[in-house]
């Protein structure tokens, strides 16, 4: 049985609508895109069940949609740090959405080096939600980051699942060092763009 039950088409519809809104408004006046790419997904059944179990929640559609906030997930990947913050404002202004939580892991990187900007949205939908409210309210998580941050997160995510490694401490230090190097590159690239644009 699907963890989202009869709500799957509803959350897919909300996700597609959010993506379309971002795609239609993610441009500067010059036509230049504010972000490099946008990806989105419904958290798959297995991952959602694992996350519920890890949090001590029963595996049902209510908990998947009310206790968890990332059944709907979108990721906005930008070229430059400044663009990430422009996109944050774009997301904040999306119609039918309010930001209920946000974390700036760019200004305050996680101890392992992870950088990204996280926003949890409360999205209003014509469809009833899992509590029977009409209009319904559904959560969506938006992650915003640069290509460099995205590269690091993808590589670290891939390696995280390897258990029982003997040189754990060295690997953690190296991952942190790589994250810091990439963050320094982001700052340099941002500065270069400013210099070029000022000419
Ligand atoms: P998946 O498979 O990517 O969906 P919280 O710590 O709960 O107060 P936070 O940090 O916003 O608040 O939430 P959380 O649950 O730690 O992280 C949310 C998502 O951000 C994760 O989803 C990851 O996608 C990403 N993320 C957070 N920390 C890291 C990290 O250290 N490395 C990488 N690669 N990604 C991270 P899931 O459900 O964990 O995983």
PDB file of C-alpha atoms and ligand atoms in Angstrom:
ATOM      1  CA  UNK A   1       0.000   0.000   0.000  1.00  0.00           C
ATOM      2  CA  UNK A   2       1.309   3.434  -1.010  1.00  0.00           C
ATOM      3  CA  UNK A   3       2.332   5.471   2.061  1.00  0.00           C
ATOM      4  CA  UNK A   4       0.524   8.509   0.577  1.00  0.00           C
ATOM      5  CA  UNK A   5      -2.678   6.509  -0.148  1.00  0.00           C
ATOM      6  CA  UNK A   6      -5.259   8.485  -2.107  1.00  0.00           C
ATOM      7  CA  UNK A   7      -3.252  11.716  -1.582  1.00  0.00           C
ATOM      8  CA  UNK A   8      -0.524  10.824  -4.079  1.00  0.00           C
ATOM      9  CA  UNK A   9      -2.221  12.521  -7.088  1.00  0.00           C
ATOM     10  CA  UNK A  10      -2.947  15.567  -4.910  1.00  0.00           C
ATOM     11  CA  UNK A  11       0.673  16.002  -3.796  1.00  0.00           C
ATOM     12  CA  UNK A  12       1.937  15.319  -7.321  1.00  0.00           C
ATOM     13  CA  UNK A  13      -0.380  18.073  -8.565  1.00  0.00           C
ATOM     14  CA  UNK A  14       0.872  20.502  -5.898  1.00  0.00           C
ATOM     15  CA  UNK A  15       4.499  19.697  -6.710  1.00  0.00           C
ATOM     16  CA  UNK A  16       3.958  20.221 -10.455  1.00  0.00           C
ATOM     17  CA  UNK A  17       2.159  23.505  -9.797  1.00  0.00           C
ATOM     18  CA  UNK A  18       4.984  24.761  -7.567  1.00  0.00           C
ATOM     19  CA  UNK A  19       7.566  23.793 -10.174  1.00  0.00           C
ATOM     20  CA  UNK A  20       5.584  25.569 -12.909  1.00  0.00           C
ATOM     21  CA  UNK A  21       5.314  28.704 -10.754  1.00  0.00           C
ATOM     22  CA  UNK A  22       9.063  28.723 -10.123  1.00  0.00           C
ATOM     23  CA  UNK A  23       9.801  28.080 -13.804  1.00  0.00           C
ATOM     24  CA  UNK A  24       7.528  30.896 -14.947  1.00  0.00           C
ATOM     25  CA  UNK A  25       8.897  33.470 -12.506  1.00  0.00           C
ATOM     26  CA  UNK A  26      12.559  32.421 -12.290  1.00  0.00           C
ATOM     27  CA  UNK A  27      13.875  34.989 -14.774  1.00  0.00           C
ATOM     28  CA  UNK A  28      15.377  38.451 -14.569  1.00  0.00           C
ATOM     29  CA  UNK A  29      13.892  41.208 -16.729  1.00  0.00           C
ATOM     30  CA  UNK A  30      16.670  40.562 -19.252  1.00  0.00           C
ATOM     31  CA  UNK A  31      15.351  37.001 -19.644  1.00  0.00           C
ATOM     32  CA  UNK A  32      18.389  35.540 -17.844  1.00  0.00           C
ATOM     33  CA  UNK A  33      17.443  32.561 -15.662  1.00  0.00           C
ATOM     34  CA  UNK A  34      17.807  33.046 -11.907  1.00  0.00           C
ATOM     35  CA  UNK A  35      18.753  29.419 -11.439  1.00  0.00           C
ATOM     36  CA  UNK A  36      20.633  26.812 -13.409  1.00  0.00           C
ATOM     37  CA  UNK A  37      18.215  23.933 -12.896  1.00  0.00           C
ATOM     38  CA  UNK A  38      15.223  22.849 -10.877  1.00  0.00           C
ATOM     39  CA  UNK A  39      14.466  19.283  -9.871  1.00  0.00           C
ATOM     40  CA  UNK A  40      11.559  17.925  -7.884  1.00  0.00           C
ATOM     41  CA  UNK A  41      10.287  14.640  -6.553  1.00  0.00           C
ATOM     42  CA  UNK A  42       7.791  12.995  -4.245  1.00  0.00           C
ATOM     43  CA  UNK A  43       9.843  11.282  -1.517  1.00  0.00           C
ATOM     44  CA  UNK A  44       9.703   7.641  -2.472  1.00  0.00           C
ATOM     45  CA  UNK A  45       7.635   5.194  -0.480  1.00  0.00           C
ATOM     46  CA  UNK A  46      10.624   3.333   1.002  1.00  0.00           C
ATOM     47  CA  UNK A  47      12.513   6.494   2.103  1.00  0.00           C
ATOM     48  CA  UNK A  48       9.382   7.981   3.660  1.00  0.00           C
ATOM     49  CA  UNK A  49       8.678   4.744   5.572  1.00  0.00           C
ATOM     50  CA  UNK A  50      12.315   4.656   6.799  1.00  0.00           C
ATOM     51  CA  UNK A  51      12.135   8.299   7.925  1.00  0.00           C
ATOM     52  CA  UNK A  52       8.845   7.690   9.778  1.00  0.00           C
ATOM     53  CA  UNK A  53      10.279   4.599  11.472  1.00  0.00           C
ATOM     54  CA  UNK A  54      13.456   6.469  12.457  1.00  0.00           C
ATOM     55  CA  UNK A  55      11.329   9.237  13.983  1.00  0.00           C
ATOM     56  CA  UNK A  56       9.195   6.732  15.916  1.00  0.00           C
ATOM     57  CA  UNK A  57       6.045   7.422  13.866  1.00  0.00           C
ATOM     58  CA  UNK A  58       3.572   4.851  12.590  1.00  0.00           C
ATOM     59  CA  UNK A  59       3.764   4.340   8.833  1.00  0.00           C
ATOM     60  CA  UNK A  60       0.583   5.957   7.577  1.00  0.00           C
ATOM     61  CA  UNK A  61      -0.485   8.774   5.238  1.00  0.00           C
ATOM     62  CA  UNK A  62      -1.358  11.137   8.094  1.00  0.00           C
ATOM     63  CA  UNK A  63       2.151  10.987   9.545  1.00  0.00           C
ATOM     64  CA  UNK A  64       3.773  11.113   6.088  1.00  0.00           C
ATOM     65  CA  UNK A  65       1.924  14.332   5.295  1.00  0.00           C
ATOM     66  CA  UNK A  66       1.645  16.054   8.701  1.00  0.00           C
ATOM     67  CA  UNK A  67       4.592  14.863  10.815  1.00  0.00           C
ATOM     68  CA  UNK A  68       7.032  14.925   7.895  1.00  0.00           C
ATOM     69  CA  UNK A  69       7.486  18.059   5.826  1.00  0.00           C
ATOM     70  CA  UNK A  70       9.361  16.740   2.811  1.00  0.00           C
ATOM     71  CA  UNK A  71       6.944  14.435   0.981  1.00  0.00           C
ATOM     72  CA  UNK A  72       7.053  17.137  -1.700  1.00  0.00           C
ATOM     73  CA  UNK A  73      10.631  18.251  -2.361  1.00  0.00           C
ATOM     74  CA  UNK A  74      12.029  20.766  -4.814  1.00  0.00           C
ATOM     75  CA  UNK A  75      15.659  21.704  -5.342  1.00  0.00           C
ATOM     76  CA  UNK A  76      16.742  24.936  -6.997  1.00  0.00           C
ATOM     77  CA  UNK A  77      20.368  24.882  -8.124  1.00  0.00           C
ATOM     78  CA  UNK A  78      21.980  28.220  -8.986  1.00  0.00           C
ATOM     79  CA  UNK A  79      25.257  29.320 -10.539  1.00  0.00           C
ATOM     80  CA  UNK A  80      26.133  31.942  -7.916  1.00  0.00           C
ATOM     81  CA  UNK A  81      25.473  32.508  -4.186  1.00  0.00           C
ATOM     82  CA  UNK A  82      23.677  35.834  -4.834  1.00  0.00           C
ATOM     83  CA  UNK A  83      21.279  34.016  -7.175  1.00  0.00           C
ATOM     84  CA  UNK A  84      20.389  31.588  -4.375  1.00  0.00           C
ATOM     85  CA  UNK A  85      19.232  34.488  -2.195  1.00  0.00           C
ATOM     86  CA  UNK A  86      17.276  36.026  -5.113  1.00  0.00           C
ATOM     87  CA  UNK A  87      15.532  32.679  -5.551  1.00  0.00           C
ATOM     88  CA  UNK A  88      14.765  32.553  -1.809  1.00  0.00           C
ATOM     89  CA  UNK A  89      12.815  35.812  -2.256  1.00  0.00           C
ATOM     90  CA  UNK A  90      11.106  34.404  -5.336  1.00  0.00           C
ATOM     91  CA  UNK A  91       9.954  31.354  -3.334  1.00  0.00           C
ATOM     92  CA  UNK A  92       8.826  33.585  -0.454  1.00  0.00           C
ATOM     93  CA  UNK A  93       6.556  35.487  -2.857  1.00  0.00           C
ATOM     94  CA  UNK A  94       4.925  32.440  -4.496  1.00  0.00           C
ATOM     95  CA  UNK A  95       1.121  32.729  -4.434  1.00  0.00           C
ATOM     96  CA  UNK A  96      -0.725  30.255  -2.199  1.00  0.00           C
ATOM     97  CA  UNK A  97       2.395  29.516  -0.138  1.00  0.00           C
ATOM     98  CA  UNK A  98       3.675  30.671   3.200  1.00  0.00           C
ATOM     99  CA  UNK A  99       7.111  29.957   4.598  1.00  0.00           C
ATOM    100  CA  UNK A 100       6.769  28.237   7.956  1.00  0.00           C
ATOM    101  CA  UNK A 101      10.428  27.417   8.558  1.00  0.00           C
ATOM    102  CA  UNK A 102      13.732  28.267   6.940  1.00  0.00           C
ATOM    103  CA  UNK A 103      17.336  27.447   7.655  1.00  0.00           C
ATOM    104  CA  UNK A 104      20.336  29.134   6.158  1.00  0.00           C
ATOM    105  CA  UNK A 105      23.006  26.448   6.029  1.00  0.00           C
ATOM    106  CA  UNK A 106      24.984  28.713   3.688  1.00  0.00           C
ATOM    107  CA  UNK A 107      25.679  31.339   6.353  1.00  0.00           C
ATOM    108  CA  UNK A 108      25.752  28.602   9.004  1.00  0.00           C
ATOM    109  CA  UNK A 109      27.128  25.456   7.401  1.00  0.00           C
ATOM    110  CA  UNK A 110      26.395  22.146   9.147  1.00  0.00           C
ATOM    111  CA  UNK A 111      29.416  20.803  11.100  1.00  0.00           C
ATOM    112  CA  UNK A 112      30.079  18.249   8.329  1.00  0.00           C
ATOM    113  CA  UNK A 113      30.360  21.060   5.742  1.00  0.00           C
ATOM    114  CA  UNK A 114      26.851  20.780   4.239  1.00  0.00           C
ATOM    115  CA  UNK A 115      25.637  24.062   2.725  1.00  0.00           C
ATOM    116  CA  UNK A 116      22.197  24.837   1.371  1.00  0.00           C
ATOM    117  CA  UNK A 117      19.203  27.076   2.096  1.00  0.00           C
ATOM    118  CA  UNK A 118      16.145  25.143   3.302  1.00  0.00           C
ATOM    119  CA  UNK A 119      12.570  26.418   3.250  1.00  0.00           C
ATOM    120  CA  UNK A 120       9.467  24.598   4.445  1.00  0.00           C
ATOM    121  CA  UNK A 121       6.324  25.867   2.744  1.00  0.00           C
ATOM    122  CA  UNK A 122       2.699  25.514   3.733  1.00  0.00           C
ATOM    123  CA  UNK A 123       0.920  25.244   0.395  1.00  0.00           C
ATOM    124  CA  UNK A 124      -2.818  25.826   0.100  1.00  0.00           C
ATOM    125  CA  UNK A 125      -4.699  23.477  -2.199  1.00  0.00           C
ATOM    126  CA  UNK A 126      -8.316  23.240  -3.318  1.00  0.00           C
ATOM    127  CA  UNK A 127      -8.187  19.551  -2.400  1.00  0.00           C
ATOM    128  CA  UNK A 128      -8.933  18.578   1.207  1.00  0.00           C
ATOM    129  CA  UNK A 129      -5.888  17.683   3.280  1.00  0.00           C
ATOM    130  CA  UNK A 130      -5.318  14.670   5.508  1.00  0.00           C
ATOM    131  CA  UNK A 131      -7.080  16.457   8.418  1.00  0.00           C
ATOM    132  CA  UNK A 132     -10.139  17.170   6.250  1.00  0.00           C
ATOM    133  CA  UNK A 133      -9.487  20.932   5.960  1.00  0.00           C
ATOM    134  CA  UNK A 134     -10.788  22.625   2.813  1.00  0.00           C
ATOM    135  CA  UNK A 135      -8.824  24.315   1.358  1.00  0.00           C
ATOM    136  CA  UNK A 136      -6.169  21.805   2.254  1.00  0.00           C
ATOM    137  CA  UNK A 137      -2.710  22.552   3.586  1.00  0.00           C
ATOM    138  CA  UNK A 138       0.308  20.566   2.455  1.00  0.00           C
ATOM    139  CA  UNK A 139       3.995  20.901   3.285  1.00  0.00           C
ATOM    140  CA  UNK A 140       6.725  21.207   0.685  1.00  0.00           C
ATOM    141  CA  UNK A 141      10.483  21.438   1.254  1.00  0.00           C
ATOM    142  CA  UNK A 142      12.576  23.622  -1.025  1.00  0.00           C
ATOM    143  CA  UNK A 143      16.362  23.321  -0.994  1.00  0.00           C
ATOM    144  CA  UNK A 144      18.349  26.068  -2.701  1.00  0.00           C
ATOM    145  CA  UNK A 145      22.071  25.845  -3.361  1.00  0.00           C
ATOM    146  CA  UNK A 146      24.851  26.563  -5.820  1.00  0.00           C
ATOM    147  CA  UNK A 147      26.200  23.974  -8.249  1.00  0.00           C
ATOM    148  CA  UNK A 148      29.287  23.632  -6.026  1.00  0.00           C
ATOM    149  CA  UNK A 149      27.174  22.966  -2.915  1.00  0.00           C
ATOM    150  CA  UNK A 150      25.046  20.528  -4.903  1.00  0.00           C
ATOM    151  CA  UNK A 151      28.104  18.630  -6.118  1.00  0.00           C
ATOM    152  CA  UNK A 152      29.402  18.239  -2.573  1.00  0.00           C
ATOM    153  CA  UNK A 153      25.979  17.151  -1.225  1.00  0.00           C
ATOM    154  CA  UNK A 154      25.572  14.537  -3.977  1.00  0.00           C
ATOM    155  CA  UNK A 155      29.025  13.044  -3.348  1.00  0.00           C
ATOM    156  CA  UNK A 156      28.674  13.089   0.438  1.00  0.00           C
ATOM    157  CA  UNK A 157      25.184  11.525   0.178  1.00  0.00           C
ATOM    158  CA  UNK A 158      26.596   8.710  -1.941  1.00  0.00           C
ATOM    159  CA  UNK A 159      29.369   7.983   0.592  1.00  0.00           C
ATOM    160  CA  UNK A 160      27.196   8.286   3.705  1.00  0.00           C
ATOM    161  CA  UNK A 161      25.735   4.824   3.250  1.00  0.00           C
ATOM    162  CA  UNK A 162      29.064   3.013   3.556  1.00  0.00           C
ATOM    163  CA  UNK A 163      29.170   1.670   7.097  1.00  0.00           C
ATOM    164  CA  UNK A 164      32.028   0.370   9.250  1.00  0.00           C
ATOM    165  CA  UNK A 165      34.845   2.347   7.660  1.00  0.00           C
ATOM    166  CA  UNK A 166      38.077   2.329   9.643  1.00  0.00           C
ATOM    167  CA  UNK A 167      39.335   5.853   8.833  1.00  0.00           C
ATOM    168  CA  UNK A 168      36.079   7.678   9.558  1.00  0.00           C
ATOM    169  CA  UNK A 169      37.725  10.702  11.201  1.00  0.00           C
ATOM    170  CA  UNK A 170      40.070  11.384   8.290  1.00  0.00           C
ATOM    171  CA  UNK A 171      37.178  11.044   5.818  1.00  0.00           C
ATOM    172  CA  UNK A 172      35.054  13.508   7.809  1.00  0.00           C
ATOM    173  CA  UNK A 173      37.935  15.994   7.902  1.00  0.00           C
ATOM    174  CA  UNK A 174      38.517  15.652   4.164  1.00  0.00           C
ATOM    175  CA  UNK A 175      34.810  16.081   3.402  1.00  0.00           C
ATOM    176  CA  UNK A 176      34.792  19.256   5.503  1.00  0.00           C
ATOM    177  CA  UNK A 177      37.921  20.497   3.742  1.00  0.00           C
ATOM    178  CA  UNK A 178      36.369  19.837   0.301  1.00  0.00           C
ATOM    179  CA  UNK A 179      33.190  21.688   1.370  1.00  0.00           C
ATOM    180  CA  UNK A 180      35.267  24.658   2.532  1.00  0.00           C
ATOM    181  CA  UNK A 181      37.332  24.674  -0.699  1.00  0.00           C
ATOM    182  CA  UNK A 182      34.147  24.648  -2.779  1.00  0.00           C
ATOM    183  CA  UNK A 183      32.674  27.428  -0.625  1.00  0.00           C
ATOM    184  CA  UNK A 184      35.805  29.510  -1.249  1.00  0.00           C
ATOM    185  CA  UNK A 185      35.394  28.882  -5.013  1.00  0.00           C
ATOM    186  CA  UNK A 186      31.767  30.055  -4.816  1.00  0.00           C
ATOM    187  CA  UNK A 187      32.904  33.316  -3.206  1.00  0.00           C
ATOM    188  CA  UNK A 188      35.663  33.812  -5.826  1.00  0.00           C
ATOM    189  CA  UNK A 189      33.275  33.119  -8.723  1.00  0.00           C
ATOM    190  CA  UNK A 190      30.754  35.531  -7.238  1.00  0.00           C
ATOM    191  CA  UNK A 191      33.457  38.217  -6.995  1.00  0.00           C
ATOM    192  CA  UNK A 192      34.573  37.582 -10.588  1.00  0.00           C
ATOM    193  CA  UNK A 193      31.003  37.974 -11.824  1.00  0.00           C
ATOM    194  CA  UNK A 194      30.684  41.282  -9.954  1.00  0.00           C
ATOM    195  CA  UNK A 195      33.934  42.543 -11.503  1.00  0.00           C
ATOM    196  CA  UNK A 196      32.866  41.494 -15.016  1.00  0.00           C
ATOM    197  CA  UNK A 197      29.395  43.012 -14.616  1.00  0.00           C
ATOM    198  CA  UNK A 198      30.821  46.306 -13.371  1.00  0.00           C
ATOM    199  CA  UNK A 199      32.665  46.841 -16.700  1.00  0.00           C
TER     200      UNK A 199
HETATM  201  P1  LIG B   1      17.010  12.782   1.212  1.00  0.00           P
HETATM  202  O1  LIG B   1      17.212  11.373   0.817  1.00  0.00           O
HETATM  203  O2  LIG B   1      17.969  13.721   0.537  1.00  0.00           O
HETATM  204  O3  LIG B   1      15.583  13.253   1.071  1.00  0.00           O
HETATM  205  P2  LIG B   1      16.474  19.398  11.090  1.00  0.00           P
HETATM  206  O4  LIG B   1      17.908  18.929  11.176  1.00  0.00           O
HETATM  207  O5  LIG B   1      15.463  18.298  10.881  1.00  0.00           O
HETATM  208  O6  LIG B   1      16.078  20.344  12.169  1.00  0.00           O
HETATM  209  P3  LIG B   1      17.004  20.161   8.384  1.00  0.00           P
HETATM  210  O7  LIG B   1      18.494  20.115   8.472  1.00  0.00           O
HETATM  211  O8  LIG B   1      16.411  21.238   7.516  1.00  0.00           O
HETATM  212  O9  LIG B   1      16.348  20.310   9.786  1.00  0.00           O
HETATM  213  O10 LIG B   1      16.429  18.837   7.917  1.00  0.00           O
HETATM  214  P4  LIG B   1      17.146  17.502   7.665  1.00  0.00           P
HETATM  215  O11 LIG B   1      16.047  16.500   7.810  1.00  0.00           O
HETATM  216  O12 LIG B   1      18.403  17.330   8.450  1.00  0.00           O
HETATM  217  O13 LIG B   1      17.579  17.614   6.159  1.00  0.00           O
HETATM  218  C1  LIG B   1      16.640  17.793   5.169  1.00  0.00           C
HETATM  219  C2  LIG B   1      17.267  17.353   3.870  1.00  0.00           C
HETATM  220  O14 LIG B   1      18.420  18.191   3.602  1.00  0.00           O
HETATM  221  C3  LIG B   1      17.807  15.947   3.838  1.00  0.00           C
HETATM  222  O15 LIG B   1      16.771  15.076   3.522  1.00  0.00           O
HETATM  223  C4  LIG B   1      18.850  16.053   2.738  1.00  0.00           C
HETATM  224  O16 LIG B   1      18.236  16.072   1.468  1.00  0.00           O
HETATM  225  C5  LIG B   1      19.439  17.426   2.998  1.00  0.00           C
HETATM  226  N1  LIG B   1      20.566  17.351   3.935  1.00  0.00           N
HETATM  227  C6  LIG B   1      20.602  17.793   5.206  1.00  0.00           C
HETATM  228  N2  LIG B   1      21.811  17.576   5.762  1.00  0.00           N
HETATM  229  C7  LIG B   1      22.571  16.997   4.810  1.00  0.00           C
HETATM  230  C8  LIG B   1      23.938  16.538   4.766  1.00  0.00           C
HETATM  231  O17 LIG B   1      24.687  16.619   5.717  1.00  0.00           O
HETATM  232  N3  LIG B   1      24.350  15.996   3.598  1.00  0.00           N
HETATM  233  C9  LIG B   1      23.548  15.888   2.494  1.00  0.00           C
HETATM  234  N4  LIG B   1      24.053  15.334   1.396  1.00  0.00           N
HETATM  235  N5  LIG B   1      22.248  16.297   2.513  1.00  0.00           N
HETATM  236  C10 LIG B   1      21.778  16.845   3.646  1.00  0.00           C
HETATM  237  P5  LIG B   1      16.840  13.534   3.953  1.00  0.00           P
HETATM  238  O18 LIG B   1      15.461  13.072   4.189  1.00  0.00           O
HETATM  239  O19 LIG B   1      17.835  13.338   5.058  1.00  0.00           O
HETATM  240  O20 LIG B   1      17.411  12.806   2.718  1.00  0.00           O
END
